[in-house]
mmCIF file of N, CA, C and O in Angstrom:
data_model
loop_
_atom_site.group_PDB
_atom_site.id
_atom_site.type_symbol
_atom_site.label_atom_id
_atom_site.label_comp_id
_atom_site.label_asym_id
_atom_site.label_seq_id
_atom_site.Cartn_x
_atom_site.Cartn_y
_atom_site.Cartn_z
ATOM 1 N N UNK A 1 35.238 -10.252 20.228
ATOM 2 C CA UNK A 1 34.681 -9.123 20.957
ATOM 3 C C UNK A 1 34.733 -9.379 22.469
ATOM 4 O O UNK A 1 35.080 -8.485 23.223
ATOM 5 N N UNK A 2 34.394 -10.608 22.885
ATOM 6 C CA UNK A 2 34.388 -10.905 24.325
ATOM 7 C C UNK A 2 35.792 -10.802 24.908
ATOM 8 O O UNK A 2 35.963 -10.318 26.033
ATOM 9 N N UNK A 3 36.785 -11.234 24.140
ATOM 10 C CA UNK A 3 38.167 -11.145 24.608
ATOM 11 C C UNK A 3 38.601 -9.708 24.823
ATOM 12 O O UNK A 3 39.294 -9.395 25.801
ATOM 13 N N UNK A 4 38.188 -8.821 23.910
ATOM 14 C CA UNK A 4 38.518 -7.406 24.053
ATOM 15 C C UNK A 4 37.834 -6.812 25.283
ATOM 16 O O UNK A 4 38.431 -6.012 26.003
ATOM 17 N N UNK A 5 36.592 -7.216 25.507
ATOM 18 C CA UNK A 5 35.861 -6.705 26.665
ATOM 19 C C UNK A 5 36.539 -7.157 27.949
ATOM 20 O O UNK A 5 36.730 -6.371 28.883
ATOM 21 N N UNK A 6 36.924 -8.429 28.017
ATOM 22 C CA UNK A 6 37.636 -8.925 29.201
ATOM 23 C C UNK A 6 38.933 -8.166 29.429
ATOM 24 O O UNK A 6 39.293 -7.851 30.565
ATOM 25 N N UNK A 7 39.639 -7.863 28.332
ATOM 26 C CA UNK A 7 40.879 -7.097 28.442
ATOM 27 C C UNK A 7 40.596 -5.703 29.004
ATOM 28 O O UNK A 7 41.300 -5.224 29.896
ATOM 29 N N UNK A 8 39.546 -5.054 28.485
ATOM 30 C CA UNK A 8 39.192 -3.714 28.969
ATOM 31 C C UNK A 8 38.803 -3.762 30.439
ATOM 32 O O UNK A 8 39.229 -2.913 31.231
ATOM 33 N N UNK A 9 38.010 -4.778 30.829
ATOM 34 C CA UNK A 9 37.628 -4.910 32.241
ATOM 35 C C UNK A 9 38.857 -5.090 33.120
ATOM 36 O O UNK A 9 38.970 -4.472 34.180
ATOM 37 N N UNK A 10 39.780 -5.933 32.673
ATOM 38 C CA UNK A 10 41.008 -6.165 33.449
ATOM 39 C C UNK A 10 41.849 -4.896 33.532
ATOM 40 O O UNK A 10 42.408 -4.581 34.591
ATOM 41 N N UNK A 11 41.958 -4.176 32.410
ATOM 42 C CA UNK A 11 42.746 -2.940 32.407
ATOM 43 C C UNK A 11 42.137 -1.904 33.344
ATOM 44 O O UNK A 11 42.863 -1.257 34.120
ATOM 45 N N UNK A 12 40.821 -1.758 33.291
ATOM 46 C CA UNK A 12 40.164 -0.795 34.175
ATOM 47 C C UNK A 12 40.318 -1.203 35.638
ATOM 48 O O UNK A 12 40.499 -0.355 36.513
ATOM 49 N N UNK A 13 40.244 -2.494 35.911
ATOM 50 C CA UNK A 13 40.437 -2.971 37.287
ATOM 51 C C UNK A 13 41.873 -2.724 37.737
ATOM 52 O O UNK A 13 42.116 -2.261 38.849
ATOM 53 N N UNK A 14 42.822 -3.028 36.855
ATOM 54 C CA UNK A 14 44.243 -2.848 37.182
ATOM 55 C C UNK A 14 44.558 -1.383 37.478
ATOM 56 O O UNK A 14 45.398 -1.087 38.331
ATOM 57 N N UNK A 15 43.879 -0.480 36.783
ATOM 58 C CA UNK A 15 44.092 0.955 36.999
ATOM 59 C C UNK A 15 43.280 1.492 38.178
ATOM 60 O O UNK A 15 43.326 2.679 38.481
ATOM 61 N N UNK A 16 42.514 0.620 38.820
ATOM 62 C CA UNK A 16 41.722 1.054 39.966
ATOM 63 C C UNK A 16 40.450 1.783 39.581
ATOM 64 O O UNK A 16 39.828 2.434 40.413
ATOM 65 N N UNK A 17 40.047 1.658 38.319
ATOM 66 C CA UNK A 17 38.848 2.355 37.854
ATOM 67 C C UNK A 17 37.589 1.523 38.053
ATOM 68 O O UNK A 17 36.473 2.041 37.961
ATOM 69 N N UNK A 18 37.749 0.236 38.308
ATOM 70 C CA UNK A 18 36.646 -0.666 38.647
ATOM 71 C C UNK A 18 37.031 -1.431 39.901
ATOM 72 O O UNK A 18 38.206 -1.735 40.105
ATOM 73 N N UNK A 19 36.050 -1.748 40.721
ATOM 74 C CA UNK A 19 36.306 -2.597 41.877
ATOM 75 C C UNK A 19 36.309 -4.056 41.428
ATOM 76 O O UNK A 19 35.846 -4.387 40.331
ATOM 77 N N UNK A 20 36.807 -4.922 42.266
ATOM 78 C CA UNK A 20 36.792 -6.355 41.966
ATOM 79 C C UNK A 20 35.353 -6.817 41.792
ATOM 80 O O UNK A 20 35.030 -7.582 40.871
ATOM 81 N N UNK A 21 34.459 -6.349 42.641
ATOM 82 C CA UNK A 21 33.049 -6.734 42.568
ATOM 83 C C UNK A 21 32.430 -6.283 41.248
ATOM 84 O O UNK A 21 31.710 -7.040 40.606
ATOM 85 N N UNK A 22 32.702 -5.044 40.843
ATOM 86 C CA UNK A 22 32.183 -4.551 39.566
ATOM 87 C C UNK A 22 32.696 -5.402 38.411
ATOM 88 O O UNK A 22 31.927 -5.796 37.530
ATOM 89 N N UNK A 23 33.991 -5.672 38.422
ATOM 90 C CA UNK A 23 34.575 -6.483 37.349
ATOM 91 C C UNK A 23 33.908 -7.854 37.295
ATOM 92 O O UNK A 23 33.565 -8.346 36.213
ATOM 93 N N UNK A 24 33.711 -8.478 38.441
ATOM 94 C CA UNK A 24 33.103 -9.812 38.471
ATOM 95 C C UNK A 24 31.645 -9.787 38.004
ATOM 96 O O UNK A 24 31.203 -10.688 37.291
ATOM 97 N N UNK A 25 30.893 -8.772 38.400
ATOM 98 C CA UNK A 25 29.513 -8.642 37.936
ATOM 99 C C UNK A 25 29.469 -8.483 36.418
ATOM 100 O O UNK A 25 28.674 -9.123 35.731
ATOM 101 N N UNK A 26 30.332 -7.615 35.898
ATOM 102 C CA UNK A 26 30.364 -7.359 34.466
ATOM 103 C C UNK A 26 30.831 -8.589 33.688
ATOM 104 O O UNK A 26 30.309 -8.894 32.610
ATOM 105 N N UNK A 27 31.797 -9.293 34.238
ATOM 106 C CA UNK A 27 32.280 -10.522 33.600
ATOM 107 C C UNK A 27 31.148 -11.556 33.538
ATOM 108 O O UNK A 27 30.962 -12.222 32.524
ATOM 109 N N UNK A 28 30.382 -11.672 34.615
ATOM 110 C CA UNK A 28 29.237 -12.576 34.632
ATOM 111 C C UNK A 28 28.201 -12.181 33.594
ATOM 112 O O UNK A 28 27.621 -13.036 32.915
ATOM 113 N N UNK A 29 27.963 -10.880 33.455
ATOM 114 C CA UNK A 29 27.032 -10.402 32.437
ATOM 115 C C UNK A 29 27.537 -10.758 31.045
ATOM 116 O O UNK A 29 26.766 -11.168 30.174
ATOM 117 N N UNK A 30 28.837 -10.605 30.842
ATOM 118 C CA UNK A 30 29.432 -10.925 29.546
ATOM 119 C C UNK A 30 29.295 -12.412 29.242
ATOM 120 O O UNK A 30 28.955 -12.796 28.122
ATOM 121 N N UNK A 31 29.531 -13.250 30.254
ATOM 122 C CA UNK A 31 29.400 -14.695 30.061
ATOM 123 C C UNK A 31 27.961 -15.091 29.748
ATOM 124 O O UNK A 31 27.721 -16.091 29.068
ATOM 125 N N UNK A 32 27.004 -14.302 30.242
ATOM 126 C CA UNK A 32 25.586 -14.543 29.922
ATOM 127 C C UNK A 32 25.200 -13.896 28.599
ATOM 128 O O UNK A 32 24.032 -13.862 28.239
ATOM 129 N N UNK A 33 26.187 -13.352 27.923
ATOM 130 C CA UNK A 33 26.003 -12.713 26.609
ATOM 131 C C UNK A 33 25.101 -11.479 26.677
ATOM 132 O O UNK A 33 24.267 -11.257 25.800
ATOM 133 N N UNK A 34 25.274 -10.694 27.731
ATOM 134 C CA UNK A 34 24.528 -9.449 27.870
ATOM 135 C C UNK A 34 25.205 -8.408 26.962
ATOM 136 O O UNK A 34 26.326 -7.981 27.224
ATOM 137 N N UNK A 35 24.514 -8.015 25.926
ATOM 138 C CA UNK A 35 25.070 -7.106 24.932
ATOM 139 C C UNK A 35 25.387 -5.717 25.482
ATOM 140 O O UNK A 35 26.160 -4.967 24.879
ATOM 141 N N UNK A 36 24.812 -5.365 26.612
ATOM 142 C CA UNK A 36 25.055 -4.032 27.169
ATOM 143 C C UNK A 36 26.513 -3.836 27.560
ATOM 144 O O UNK A 36 27.045 -2.729 27.445
ATOM 145 N N UNK A 37 27.174 -4.910 27.986
ATOM 146 C CA UNK A 37 28.591 -4.801 28.369
ATOM 147 C C UNK A 37 29.438 -4.529 27.132
ATOM 148 O O UNK A 37 30.315 -3.659 27.144
ATOM 149 N N UNK A 38 29.162 -5.254 26.062
ATOM 150 C CA UNK A 38 29.908 -5.044 24.822
ATOM 151 C C UNK A 38 29.642 -3.637 24.287
ATOM 152 O O UNK A 38 30.572 -2.936 23.863
ATOM 153 N N UNK A 39 28.384 -3.201 24.330
ATOM 154 C CA UNK A 39 28.037 -1.863 23.841
ATOM 155 C C UNK A 39 28.739 -0.783 24.662
ATOM 156 O O UNK A 39 29.215 0.214 24.107
ATOM 157 N N UNK A 40 28.820 -0.977 25.974
ATOM 158 C CA UNK A 40 29.466 0.031 26.827
ATOM 159 C C UNK A 40 30.950 0.139 26.532
ATOM 160 O O UNK A 40 31.507 1.236 26.543
ATOM 161 N N UNK A 41 31.592 -0.981 26.250
ATOM 162 C CA UNK A 41 33.030 -0.924 25.960
ATOM 163 C C UNK A 41 33.293 -0.485 24.520
ATOM 164 O O UNK A 41 34.348 0.061 24.233
ATOM 165 N N UNK A 42 32.333 -0.700 23.624
ATOM 166 C CA UNK A 42 32.491 -0.271 22.232
ATOM 167 C C UNK A 42 32.311 1.235 22.100
ATOM 168 O O UNK A 42 32.780 1.839 21.139
ATOM 169 N N UNK A 43 31.651 1.846 23.055
ATOM 170 C CA UNK A 43 31.364 3.283 23.005
ATOM 171 C C UNK A 43 32.531 4.104 23.525
ATOM 172 O O UNK A 43 32.347 5.149 24.121
ATOM 173 N N UNK A 44 33.741 3.644 23.304
ATOM 174 C CA UNK A 44 34.926 4.306 23.837
ATOM 175 C C UNK A 44 35.466 5.317 22.830
ATOM 176 O O UNK A 44 36.136 4.940 21.875
ATOM 177 N N UNK A 45 35.167 6.597 23.020
ATOM 178 C CA UNK A 45 35.646 7.611 22.078
ATOM 179 C C UNK A 45 37.110 7.963 22.328
ATOM 180 O O UNK A 45 37.677 7.603 23.343
ATOM 181 N N UNK A 46 37.689 8.648 21.402
ATOM 182 C CA UNK A 46 39.021 9.204 21.621
ATOM 183 C C UNK A 46 40.146 8.219 21.479
ATOM 184 O O UNK A 46 41.256 8.488 21.931
ATOM 185 N N UNK A 47 39.914 7.057 20.894
ATOM 186 C CA UNK A 47 41.000 6.112 20.649
ATOM 187 C C UNK A 47 41.722 5.665 21.895
ATOM 188 O O UNK A 47 42.924 5.520 21.904
ATOM 189 N N UNK A 48 41.003 5.472 22.974
ATOM 190 C CA UNK A 48 41.638 4.961 24.191
ATOM 191 C C UNK A 48 42.182 6.043 25.095
ATOM 192 O O UNK A 48 43.029 5.783 25.937
ATOM 193 N N UNK A 49 41.751 7.282 24.913
ATOM 194 C CA UNK A 49 42.207 8.370 25.772
ATOM 195 C C UNK A 49 41.686 8.158 27.184
ATOM 196 O O UNK A 49 40.783 7.367 27.424
ATOM 197 N N UNK A 50 42.261 8.911 28.109
ATOM 198 C CA UNK A 50 41.828 8.753 29.500
ATOM 199 C C UNK A 50 40.367 9.167 29.663
ATOM 200 O O UNK A 50 39.631 8.560 30.435
ATOM 201 N N UNK A 51 39.917 10.188 28.924
ATOM 202 C CA UNK A 51 38.506 10.577 29.035
ATOM 203 C C UNK A 51 37.609 9.488 28.462
ATOM 204 O O UNK A 51 36.509 9.262 28.945
ATOM 205 N N UNK A 52 38.080 8.773 27.416
ATOM 206 C CA UNK A 52 37.331 7.644 26.870
ATOM 207 C C UNK A 52 37.216 6.527 27.874
ATOM 208 O O UNK A 52 36.158 5.911 28.021
ATOM 209 N N UNK A 53 38.319 6.251 28.584
ATOM 210 C CA UNK A 53 38.282 5.214 29.614
ATOM 211 C C UNK A 53 37.376 5.616 30.762
ATOM 212 O O UNK A 53 36.682 4.782 31.330
ATOM 213 N N UNK A 54 37.368 6.906 31.094
ATOM 214 C CA UNK A 54 36.499 7.377 32.175
ATOM 215 C C UNK A 54 35.032 7.236 31.783
ATOM 216 O O UNK A 54 34.206 6.832 32.601
ATOM 217 N N UNK A 55 34.708 7.540 30.537
ATOM 218 C CA UNK A 55 33.331 7.385 30.072
ATOM 219 C C UNK A 55 32.947 5.906 30.080
ATOM 220 O O UNK A 55 31.853 5.547 30.521
ATOM 221 N N UNK A 56 33.842 5.058 29.616
ATOM 222 C CA UNK A 56 33.587 3.611 29.632
ATOM 223 C C UNK A 56 33.419 3.125 31.060
ATOM 224 O O UNK A 56 32.505 2.357 31.360
ATOM 225 N N UNK A 57 34.275 3.604 31.953
ATOM 226 C CA UNK A 57 34.172 3.231 33.367
ATOM 227 C C UNK A 57 32.819 3.619 33.926
ATOM 228 O O UNK A 57 32.176 2.841 34.634
ATOM 229 N N UNK A 58 32.363 4.836 33.605
ATOM 230 C CA UNK A 58 31.066 5.303 34.110
ATOM 231 C C UNK A 58 29.926 4.434 33.598
ATOM 232 O O UNK A 58 29.024 4.070 34.356
ATOM 233 N N UNK A 59 29.963 4.093 32.307
ATOM 234 C CA UNK A 59 28.929 3.232 31.738
ATOM 235 C C UNK A 59 28.955 1.847 32.393
ATOM 236 O O UNK A 59 27.910 1.286 32.734
ATOM 237 N N UNK A 60 30.152 1.302 32.566
ATOM 238 C CA UNK A 60 30.278 -0.024 33.174
ATOM 239 C C UNK A 60 29.858 0.001 34.636
ATOM 240 O O UNK A 60 29.242 -0.953 35.127
ATOM 241 N N UNK A 61 30.189 1.078 35.329
ATOM 242 C CA UNK A 61 29.778 1.216 36.735
ATOM 243 C C UNK A 61 28.255 1.212 36.834
ATOM 244 O O UNK A 61 27.691 0.521 37.692
ATOM 245 N N UNK A 62 27.585 1.960 35.949
ATOM 246 C CA UNK A 62 26.120 1.988 35.948
ATOM 247 C C UNK A 62 25.545 0.591 35.687
ATOM 248 O O UNK A 62 24.576 0.187 36.334
ATOM 249 N N UNK A 63 26.149 -0.137 34.750
ATOM 250 C CA UNK A 63 25.692 -1.502 34.468
ATOM 251 C C UNK A 63 25.876 -2.406 35.684
ATOM 252 O O UNK A 63 25.005 -3.222 35.998
ATOM 253 N N UNK A 64 27.014 -2.278 36.352
ATOM 254 C CA UNK A 64 27.274 -3.105 37.532
ATOM 255 C C UNK A 64 26.277 -2.799 38.643
ATOM 256 O O UNK A 64 25.804 -3.715 39.324
ATOM 257 N N UNK A 65 25.950 -1.533 38.816
ATOM 258 C CA UNK A 65 24.966 -1.143 39.834
ATOM 259 C C UNK A 65 23.603 -1.733 39.484
ATOM 260 O O UNK A 65 22.915 -2.294 40.353
ATOM 261 N N UNK A 66 23.205 -1.628 38.210
ATOM 262 C CA UNK A 66 21.922 -2.206 37.785
ATOM 263 C C UNK A 66 21.893 -3.708 38.033
ATOM 264 O O UNK A 66 20.901 -4.251 38.524
ATOM 265 N N UNK A 67 22.977 -4.387 37.690
ATOM 266 C CA UNK A 67 23.048 -5.843 37.873
ATOM 267 C C UNK A 67 22.968 -6.202 39.359
ATOM 268 O O UNK A 67 22.261 -7.130 39.743
ATOM 269 N N UNK A 68 23.687 -5.457 40.187
ATOM 270 C CA UNK A 68 23.653 -5.727 41.627
ATOM 271 C C UNK A 68 22.248 -5.506 42.184
ATOM 272 O O UNK A 68 21.773 -6.299 43.011
ATOM 273 N N UNK A 69 21.570 -4.461 41.725
ATOM 274 C CA UNK A 69 20.203 -4.197 42.189
ATOM 275 C C UNK A 69 19.254 -5.305 41.749
ATOM 276 O O UNK A 69 18.407 -5.740 42.524
ATOM 277 N N UNK A 70 19.395 -5.757 40.508
ATOM 278 C CA UNK A 70 18.544 -6.840 40.016
ATOM 279 C C UNK A 70 18.761 -8.113 40.831
ATOM 280 O O UNK A 70 17.809 -8.801 41.197
ATOM 281 N N UNK A 71 20.024 -8.413 41.126
ATOM 282 C CA UNK A 71 20.318 -9.605 41.926
ATOM 283 C C UNK A 71 19.748 -9.476 43.323
ATOM 284 O O UNK A 71 19.209 -10.428 43.873
ATOM 285 N N UNK A 72 19.872 -8.291 43.913
ATOM 286 C CA UNK A 72 19.344 -8.054 45.250
ATOM 287 C C UNK A 72 17.835 -8.289 45.280
ATOM 288 O O UNK A 72 17.320 -8.991 46.146
ATOM 289 N N UNK A 73 17.129 -7.699 44.299
ATOM 290 C CA UNK A 73 15.673 -7.844 44.265
ATOM 291 C C UNK A 73 15.265 -9.294 44.023
ATOM 292 O O UNK A 73 14.290 -9.771 44.619
ATOM 293 N N UNK A 74 16.014 -9.997 43.203
ATOM 294 C CA UNK A 74 15.725 -11.404 42.955
ATOM 295 C C UNK A 74 15.890 -12.226 44.238
ATOM 296 O O UNK A 74 15.020 -13.024 44.594
ATOM 297 N N UNK A 75 16.977 -11.991 44.942
ATOM 298 C CA UNK A 75 17.223 -12.713 46.190
ATOM 299 C C UNK A 75 16.145 -12.382 47.218
ATOM 300 O O UNK A 75 15.634 -13.262 47.905
ATOM 301 N N UNK A 76 15.765 -11.107 47.303
ATOM 302 C CA UNK A 76 14.753 -10.716 48.275
ATOM 303 C C UNK A 76 13.397 -11.330 47.939
ATOM 304 O O UNK A 76 12.655 -11.722 48.836
ATOM 305 N N UNK A 77 13.063 -11.434 46.643
ATOM 306 C CA UNK A 77 11.805 -12.067 46.251
ATOM 307 C C UNK A 77 11.801 -13.536 46.664
ATOM 308 O O UNK A 77 10.819 -14.032 47.210
ATOM 309 N N UNK A 78 12.904 -14.221 46.389
ATOM 310 C CA UNK A 78 13.001 -15.639 46.747
ATOM 311 C C UNK A 78 12.944 -15.797 48.264
ATOM 312 O O UNK A 78 12.220 -16.635 48.786
ATOM 313 N N UNK A 79 13.710 -14.962 48.980
ATOM 314 C CA UNK A 79 13.740 -15.048 50.437
ATOM 315 C C UNK A 79 12.364 -14.764 51.020
ATOM 316 O O UNK A 79 11.911 -15.464 51.918
ATOM 317 N N UNK A 80 11.682 -13.734 50.486
ATOM 318 C CA UNK A 80 10.362 -13.395 50.998
ATOM 319 C C UNK A 80 9.403 -14.560 50.788
ATOM 320 O O UNK A 80 8.642 -14.908 51.687
ATOM 321 N N UNK A 81 9.466 -15.187 49.624
ATOM 322 C CA UNK A 81 8.612 -16.344 49.354
ATOM 323 C C UNK A 81 8.902 -17.487 50.307
ATOM 324 O O UNK A 81 7.989 -18.111 50.846
ATOM 325 N N UNK A 82 10.176 -17.755 50.536
ATOM 326 C CA UNK A 82 10.544 -18.827 51.463
ATOM 327 C C UNK A 82 10.166 -18.471 52.890
ATOM 328 O O UNK A 82 9.678 -19.313 53.643
ATOM 329 N N UNK A 83 10.378 -17.220 53.272
ATOM 330 C CA UNK A 83 10.035 -16.789 54.630
ATOM 331 C C UNK A 83 8.525 -16.853 54.845
ATOM 332 O O UNK A 83 8.063 -17.314 55.900
ATOM 333 N N UNK A 84 7.763 -16.421 53.831
ATOM 334 C CA UNK A 84 6.305 -16.499 53.946
ATOM 335 C C UNK A 84 5.853 -17.944 54.092
ATOM 336 O O UNK A 84 4.978 -18.252 54.910
ATOM 337 N N UNK A 85 6.447 -18.837 53.308
ATOM 338 C CA UNK A 85 6.110 -20.260 53.399
ATOM 339 C C UNK A 85 6.441 -20.826 54.769
ATOM 340 O O UNK A 85 5.656 -21.583 55.355
ATOM 341 N N UNK A 86 7.595 -20.457 55.302
ATOM 342 C CA UNK A 86 8.001 -20.928 56.620
ATOM 343 C C UNK A 86 7.056 -20.411 57.703
ATOM 344 O O UNK A 86 6.627 -21.166 58.581
ATOM 345 N N UNK A 87 6.699 -19.126 57.624
ATOM 346 C CA UNK A 87 5.792 -18.551 58.630
ATOM 347 C C UNK A 87 4.407 -19.179 58.552
ATOM 348 O O UNK A 87 3.789 -19.453 59.584
ATOM 349 N N UNK A 88 3.917 -19.424 57.328
ATOM 350 C CA UNK A 88 2.613 -20.058 57.180
ATOM 351 C C UNK A 88 2.630 -21.475 57.751
ATOM 352 O O UNK A 88 1.678 -21.893 58.424
ATOM 353 N N UNK A 89 3.716 -22.210 57.494
ATOM 354 C CA UNK A 89 3.835 -23.569 58.031
ATOM 355 C C UNK A 89 3.876 -23.530 59.557
ATOM 356 O O UNK A 89 3.259 -24.362 60.228
ATOM 357 N N UNK A 90 4.594 -22.562 60.114
ATOM 358 C CA UNK A 90 4.674 -22.443 61.570
ATOM 359 C C UNK A 90 3.311 -22.097 62.165
ATOM 360 O O UNK A 90 2.923 -22.634 63.211
ATOM 361 N N UNK A 91 2.548 -21.225 61.500
ATOM 362 C CA UNK A 91 1.209 -20.868 61.976
ATOM 363 C C UNK A 91 0.281 -22.077 61.935
ATOM 364 O O UNK A 91 -0.499 -22.307 62.862
ATOM 365 N N UNK A 92 0.375 -22.846 60.841
ATOM 366 C CA UNK A 92 -0.469 -24.044 60.723
ATOM 367 C C UNK A 92 -0.108 -25.064 61.804
ATOM 368 O O UNK A 92 -0.998 -25.679 62.402
ATOM 369 N N UNK A 93 1.179 -25.224 62.049
ATOM 370 C CA UNK A 93 1.605 -26.164 63.084
ATOM 371 C C UNK A 93 1.114 -25.700 64.453
ATOM 372 O O UNK A 93 0.614 -26.499 65.242
ATOM 373 N N UNK A 94 1.215 -24.421 64.706
ATOM 374 C CA UNK A 94 0.752 -23.873 65.979
ATOM 375 C C UNK A 94 -0.750 -24.094 66.128
ATOM 376 O O UNK A 94 -1.227 -24.516 67.186
ATOM 377 N N UNK A 95 -1.500 -23.820 65.047
ATOM 378 C CA UNK A 95 -2.946 -23.994 65.095
ATOM 379 C C UNK A 95 -3.311 -25.453 65.335
ATOM 380 O O UNK A 95 -4.228 -25.752 66.113
ATOM 381 N N UNK A 96 -2.602 -26.380 64.697
ATOM 382 C CA UNK A 96 -2.913 -27.797 64.901
ATOM 383 C C UNK A 96 -2.550 -28.241 66.312
ATOM 384 O O UNK A 96 -3.241 -29.065 66.905
ATOM 385 N N UNK A 97 -1.492 -27.676 66.869
ATOM 386 C CA UNK A 97 -1.124 -28.011 68.245
ATOM 387 C C UNK A 97 -2.180 -27.483 69.224
ATOM 388 O O UNK A 97 -2.524 -28.154 70.197
ATOM 389 N N UNK A 98 -2.661 -26.287 68.960
ATOM 390 C CA UNK A 98 -3.685 -25.721 69.831
ATOM 391 C C UNK A 98 -4.993 -26.492 69.727
ATOM 392 O O UNK A 98 -5.727 -26.620 70.702
ATOM 393 N N UNK A 99 -5.273 -27.014 68.552
ATOM 394 C CA UNK A 99 -6.535 -27.727 68.333
ATOM 395 C C UNK A 99 -6.490 -29.159 68.837
ATOM 396 O O UNK A 99 -7.528 -29.743 69.125
ATOM 397 N N UNK A 100 -5.304 -29.725 68.968
ATOM 398 C CA UNK A 100 -5.229 -31.129 69.388
ATOM 399 C C UNK A 100 -5.483 -31.245 70.881
ATOM 400 O O UNK A 100 -5.076 -30.388 71.662
ATOM 401 N N UNK A 101 -6.160 -32.327 71.291
ATOM 402 C CA UNK A 101 -6.459 -32.507 72.719
ATOM 403 C C UNK A 101 -5.195 -32.698 73.552
ATOM 404 O O UNK A 101 -5.171 -32.388 74.725
ATOM 405 N N UNK A 102 -4.129 -33.192 72.951
ATOM 406 C CA UNK A 102 -2.898 -33.417 73.725
ATOM 407 C C UNK A 102 -1.931 -32.262 73.508
ATOM 408 O O UNK A 102 -0.731 -32.412 73.664
ATOM 409 N N UNK A 103 -2.445 -31.103 73.181
ATOM 410 C CA UNK A 103 -1.614 -29.941 72.862
ATOM 411 C C UNK A 103 -0.909 -29.365 74.066
ATOM 412 O O UNK A 103 -0.100 -28.483 73.924
ATOM 413 N N UNK A 104 -1.180 -29.852 75.216
ATOM 414 C CA UNK A 104 -0.480 -29.353 76.400
ATOM 415 C C UNK A 104 -1.069 -28.039 76.863
ATOM 416 O O UNK A 104 -2.237 -27.740 76.636
ATOM 417 N N UNK A 105 -0.268 -27.245 77.527
ATOM 418 C CA UNK A 105 -0.682 -25.941 78.037
ATOM 419 C C UNK A 105 -0.852 -24.972 76.889
ATOM 420 O O UNK A 105 0.118 -24.453 76.347
ATOM 421 N N UNK A 106 -2.077 -24.679 76.513
ATOM 422 C CA UNK A 106 -2.345 -23.871 75.342
ATOM 423 C C UNK A 106 -2.006 -22.395 75.548
ATOM 424 O O UNK A 106 -1.842 -21.670 74.599
ATOM 425 N N UNK A 107 -1.886 -21.977 76.747
ATOM 426 C CA UNK A 107 -1.572 -20.571 76.986
ATOM 427 C C UNK A 107 -0.089 -20.284 76.775
ATOM 428 O O UNK A 107 0.282 -19.155 76.587
ATOM 429 N N UNK A 108 0.764 -21.331 76.784
ATOM 430 C CA UNK A 108 2.188 -21.087 76.632
ATOM 431 C C UNK A 108 2.607 -20.949 75.176
ATOM 432 O O UNK A 108 3.697 -20.517 74.886
ATOM 433 N N UNK A 109 1.712 -21.311 74.239
ATOM 434 C CA UNK A 109 2.056 -21.162 72.813
ATOM 435 C C UNK A 109 1.642 -19.793 72.349
ATOM 436 O O UNK A 109 0.484 -19.435 72.352
ATOM 437 N N UNK A 110 2.588 -18.994 71.978
ATOM 438 C CA UNK A 110 2.297 -17.609 71.563
ATOM 439 C C UNK A 110 2.534 -17.459 70.100
ATOM 440 O O UNK A 110 3.374 -17.969 69.499
#
């Protein structure tokens, strides 16, 4: 089944019906054994007609968009956590510098 899906992804990419990015996202989903990719390619009506390929393309495009959005939100969550940690550390360092007697000119730290 996975081999057939890869073939369909390659064929759709070769015909310009999927972008390279979409194909790579979908291939990654397939490697993670995401059943939605197999289901989308299995739902091809019409014995391989152009309208069947268009329907498959639309389903795969929607899956690729969902995957890209999930990855974006995951990256933003991680980045926000790291950024919050960095800002908190910087605030603590600033506060300790202001509190120390050798902190220098306290008005220059903003």
